[in-house]
Coordinates of C-alpha atoms in Angstrom, one line a residue:
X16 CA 152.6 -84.6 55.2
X17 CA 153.2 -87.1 52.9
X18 CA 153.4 -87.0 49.0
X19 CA 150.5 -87.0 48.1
X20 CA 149.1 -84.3 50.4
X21 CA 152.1 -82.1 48.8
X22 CA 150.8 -82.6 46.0
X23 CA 147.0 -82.3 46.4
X24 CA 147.6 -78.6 48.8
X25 CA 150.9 -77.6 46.2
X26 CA 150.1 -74.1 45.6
X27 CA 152.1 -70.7 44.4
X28 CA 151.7 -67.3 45.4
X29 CA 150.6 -64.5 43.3
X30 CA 150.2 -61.3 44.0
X31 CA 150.4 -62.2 47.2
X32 CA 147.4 -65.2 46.7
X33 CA 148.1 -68.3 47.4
X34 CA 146.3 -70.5 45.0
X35 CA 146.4 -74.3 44.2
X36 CA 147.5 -75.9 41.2
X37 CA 144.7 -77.7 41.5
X38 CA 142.2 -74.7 40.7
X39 CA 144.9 -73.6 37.7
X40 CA 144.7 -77.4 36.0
X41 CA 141.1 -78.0 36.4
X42 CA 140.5 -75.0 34.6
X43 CA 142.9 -75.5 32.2
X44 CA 141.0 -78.9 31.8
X45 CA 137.5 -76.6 31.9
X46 CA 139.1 -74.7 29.0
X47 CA 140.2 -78.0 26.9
X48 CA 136.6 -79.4 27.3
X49 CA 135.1 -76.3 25.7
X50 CA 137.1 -76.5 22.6
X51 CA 136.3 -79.8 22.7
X52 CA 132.4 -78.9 22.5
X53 CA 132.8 -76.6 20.1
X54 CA 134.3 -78.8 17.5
X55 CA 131.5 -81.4 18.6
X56 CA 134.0 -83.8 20.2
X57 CA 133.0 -86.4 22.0
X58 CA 136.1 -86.2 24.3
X59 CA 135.2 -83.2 25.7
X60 CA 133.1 -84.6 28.3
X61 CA 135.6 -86.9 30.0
X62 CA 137.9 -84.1 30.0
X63 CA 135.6 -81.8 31.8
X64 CA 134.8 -84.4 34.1
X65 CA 138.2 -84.5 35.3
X66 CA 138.0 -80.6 35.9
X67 CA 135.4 -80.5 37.4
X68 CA 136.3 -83.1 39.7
X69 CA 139.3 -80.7 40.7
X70 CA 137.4 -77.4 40.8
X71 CA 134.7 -78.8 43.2
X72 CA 137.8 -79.3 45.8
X73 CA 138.9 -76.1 45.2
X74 CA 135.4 -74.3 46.2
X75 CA 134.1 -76.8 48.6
X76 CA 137.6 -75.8 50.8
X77 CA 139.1 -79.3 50.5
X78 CA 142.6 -79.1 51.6
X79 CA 145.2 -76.2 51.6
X80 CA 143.9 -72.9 53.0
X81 CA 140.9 -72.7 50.7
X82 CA 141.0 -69.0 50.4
X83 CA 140.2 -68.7 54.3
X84 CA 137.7 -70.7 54.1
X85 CA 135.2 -69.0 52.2
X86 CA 133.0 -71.8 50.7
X87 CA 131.0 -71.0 47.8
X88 CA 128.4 -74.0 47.6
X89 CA 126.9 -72.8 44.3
X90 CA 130.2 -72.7 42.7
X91 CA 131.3 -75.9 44.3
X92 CA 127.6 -77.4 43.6
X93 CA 127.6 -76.8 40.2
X94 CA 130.6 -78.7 39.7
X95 CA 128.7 -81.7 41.2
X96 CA 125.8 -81.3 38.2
X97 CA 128.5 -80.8 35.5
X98 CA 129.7 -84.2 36.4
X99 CA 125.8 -85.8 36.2
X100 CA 124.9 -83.7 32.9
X101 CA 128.6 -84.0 31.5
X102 CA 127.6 -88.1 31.6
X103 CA 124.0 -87.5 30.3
X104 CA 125.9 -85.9 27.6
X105 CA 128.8 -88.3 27.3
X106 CA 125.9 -91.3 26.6
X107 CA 124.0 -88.7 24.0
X108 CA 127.1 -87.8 22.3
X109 CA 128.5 -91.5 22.0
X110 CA 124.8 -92.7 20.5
X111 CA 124.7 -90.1 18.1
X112 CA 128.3 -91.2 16.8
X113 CA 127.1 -95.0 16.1
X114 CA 127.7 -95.4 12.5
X115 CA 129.2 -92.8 11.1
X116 CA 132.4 -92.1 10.4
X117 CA 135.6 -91.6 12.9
X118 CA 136.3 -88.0 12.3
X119 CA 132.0 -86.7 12.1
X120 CA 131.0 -84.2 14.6
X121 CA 129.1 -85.9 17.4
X122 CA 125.9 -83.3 17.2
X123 CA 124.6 -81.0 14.5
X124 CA 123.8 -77.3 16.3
X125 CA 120.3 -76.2 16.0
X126 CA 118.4 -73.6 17.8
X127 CA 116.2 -74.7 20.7
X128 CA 112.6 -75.1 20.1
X129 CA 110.1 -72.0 21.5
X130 CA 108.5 -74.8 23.9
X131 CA 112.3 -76.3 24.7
X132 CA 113.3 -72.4 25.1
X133 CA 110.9 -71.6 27.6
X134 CA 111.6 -75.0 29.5
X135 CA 114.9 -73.9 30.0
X136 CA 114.2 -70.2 30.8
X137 CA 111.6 -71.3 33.4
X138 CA 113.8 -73.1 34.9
X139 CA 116.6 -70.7 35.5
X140 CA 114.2 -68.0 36.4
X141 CA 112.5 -70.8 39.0
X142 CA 115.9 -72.6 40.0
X143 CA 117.7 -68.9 40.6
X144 CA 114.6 -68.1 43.0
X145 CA 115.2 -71.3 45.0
X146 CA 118.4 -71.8 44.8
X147 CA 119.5 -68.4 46.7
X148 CA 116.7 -69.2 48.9
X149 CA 118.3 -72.4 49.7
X150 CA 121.8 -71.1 50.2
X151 CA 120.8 -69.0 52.5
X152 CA 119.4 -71.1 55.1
X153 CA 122.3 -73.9 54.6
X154 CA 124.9 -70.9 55.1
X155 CA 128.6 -70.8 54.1
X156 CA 130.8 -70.8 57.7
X157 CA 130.8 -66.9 57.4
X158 CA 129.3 -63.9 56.3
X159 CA 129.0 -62.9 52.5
X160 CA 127.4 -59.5 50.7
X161 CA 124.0 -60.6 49.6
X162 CA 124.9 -60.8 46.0
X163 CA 126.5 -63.3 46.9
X164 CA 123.5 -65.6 47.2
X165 CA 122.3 -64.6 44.4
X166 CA 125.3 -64.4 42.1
X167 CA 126.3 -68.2 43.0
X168 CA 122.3 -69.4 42.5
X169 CA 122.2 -67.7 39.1
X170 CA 125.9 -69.6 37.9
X171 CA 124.5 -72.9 39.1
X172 CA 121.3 -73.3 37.8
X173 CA 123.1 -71.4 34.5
X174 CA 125.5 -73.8 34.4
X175 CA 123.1 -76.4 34.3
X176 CA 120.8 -75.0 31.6
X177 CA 124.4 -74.8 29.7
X178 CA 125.3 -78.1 30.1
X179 CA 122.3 -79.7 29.0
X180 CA 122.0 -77.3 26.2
X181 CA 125.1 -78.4 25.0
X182 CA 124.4 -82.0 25.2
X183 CA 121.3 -81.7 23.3
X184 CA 123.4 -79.9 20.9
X185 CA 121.3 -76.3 21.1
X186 CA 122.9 -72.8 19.8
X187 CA 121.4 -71.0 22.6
X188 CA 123.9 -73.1 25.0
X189 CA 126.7 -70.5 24.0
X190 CA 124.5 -67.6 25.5
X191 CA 123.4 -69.1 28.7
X192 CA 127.3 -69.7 29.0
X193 CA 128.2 -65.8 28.3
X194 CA 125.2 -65.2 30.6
X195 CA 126.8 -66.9 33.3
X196 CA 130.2 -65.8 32.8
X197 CA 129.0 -62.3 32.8
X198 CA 127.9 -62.6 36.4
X199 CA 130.7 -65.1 37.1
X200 CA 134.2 -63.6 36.4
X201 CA 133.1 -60.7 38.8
X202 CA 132.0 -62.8 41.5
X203 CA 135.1 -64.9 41.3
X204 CA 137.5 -61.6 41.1
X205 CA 135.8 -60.3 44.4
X206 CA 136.5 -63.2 46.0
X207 CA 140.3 -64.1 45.1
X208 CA 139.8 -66.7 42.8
X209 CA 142.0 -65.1 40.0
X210 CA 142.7 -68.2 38.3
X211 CA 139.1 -69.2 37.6
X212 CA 138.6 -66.0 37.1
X213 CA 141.1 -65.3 34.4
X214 CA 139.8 -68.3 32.9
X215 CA 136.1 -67.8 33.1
X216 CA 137.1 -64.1 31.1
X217 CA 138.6 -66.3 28.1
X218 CA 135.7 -68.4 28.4
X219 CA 133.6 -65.5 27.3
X220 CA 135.6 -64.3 24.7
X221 CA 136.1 -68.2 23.7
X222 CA 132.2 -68.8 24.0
X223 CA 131.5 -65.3 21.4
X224 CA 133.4 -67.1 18.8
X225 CA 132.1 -70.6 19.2
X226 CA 128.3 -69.2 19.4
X227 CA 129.5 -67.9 15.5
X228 CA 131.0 -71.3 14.9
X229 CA 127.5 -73.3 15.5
X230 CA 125.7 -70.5 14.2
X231 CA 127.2 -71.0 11.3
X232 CA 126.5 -74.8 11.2
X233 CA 123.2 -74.2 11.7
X234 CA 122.5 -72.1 9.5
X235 CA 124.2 -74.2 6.7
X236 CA 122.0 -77.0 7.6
X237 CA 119.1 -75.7 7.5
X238 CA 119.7 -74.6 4.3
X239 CA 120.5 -78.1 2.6
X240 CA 117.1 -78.5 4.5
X241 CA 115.5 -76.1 1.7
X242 CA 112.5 -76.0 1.2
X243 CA 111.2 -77.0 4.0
X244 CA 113.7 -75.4 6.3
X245 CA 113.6 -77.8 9.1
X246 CA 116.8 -77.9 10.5
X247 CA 117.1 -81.7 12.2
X248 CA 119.2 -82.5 15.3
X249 CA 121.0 -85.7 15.3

């Protein structure tokens, strides 16, 4: 095994787990990316690129003993459309910067629309139906509960909705990401994935707080909106 295999598989043991650095750091990186977002960084993206980049290895069972090989396609799928609507939102971010000064926030929060609300709620509900459809008939190498489909359909297409929310700089993306960590952090506990897991638990507690945060920036814009109390994206 050379170095770079040593590297790529290193791993320690907890509680009798074996788990890769490579699921610790990317969500470490996860975790930096969503401070990031809440103080309207633009760096955030790249930096959960990187993460999600490592996480998909760690689901997809790339390399080490992957948890005896227990695939989980919808968590190792959603990394895959993080990465696409982490650029979308990279490009958005960056336009929205042109022009103004170095330290500005690169969105201003705003609740969705009713019509852009029930776009995104359509789609979950729609996506979540397909989706566990869909991962049944591909199949995982062995034999899951049957929440299982249906816990990994609801985090991807959630985690989609989330992501895009975010980019299009939406309060409501701080729910869909406690909605998804509420189903999450169990799924990933029964399964061994303690790290993630761990992380995915902050997350929520992290995601409470920065759903205040933008609240509160919304609301404070759409009062220097008065009296029309249209509250304008950027």
């Amino acid at each position: 095994m050379n170095v770079f295999e040593r590297l790529y598989d290193a791993s320690i043991t907890i509680g009798g787990h074996g788990i890769t650095w490579r699921e610790i750091v990317g969500n470490l990186f996860g975790l930096a990316s969503a401070i990031g977002g809440m103080r309207r960084k633009v760096w955030a993206w790249p930096i959960g690129i990187i993460g999600n980049a490592l996480l998909f290895t760690v689901f997809f069972a790339l390399g080490f003993t992957a948890h005896g090989g227990q695939v989980m396609f919808g968590q190792a799928g959603r990394q895959v459309f993080f990465i696409l609507t982490s650029l979308y939102g990279w490009v958005l971010w960056q336009r929205n910067r042109r022009g103004r000064a170095d330290d500005a926030p690169a969105v201003q929060p705003r609740w969705a629309t009713m019509t852009e609300r029930a776009g995104y709620i359509g789609f979950w509900i729609v996506g979540v139906l397909v989706c566990q459809w869909l991962f049944r008939v591909i199949g995982v190498g062995w034999t899951p509960p049957d929440f299982y489909y249906w816990a990994d359909a609801w985090i991807f297409v959630g985690s989609i909705v989330a992501t895009f929310a975010m980019a299009r700089g939406w309060v409501d993306f701080w729910l869909a990401w406690l909605a998804v960590d509420l189903v999450g952090v169990p799924e990933l506990i029964h399964f061994e994935y303690y790290p993630s897991a761990a992380l995915y638990a902050i997350y929520a507690a992290f995601v409470v707080w920065g759903f205040f945060v933008w609240l509160r920036i919304s609301r404070a814009k759409g009062r220097t909106n008065e009296p029309t109390g249209q509250v304008v994206a950027s």
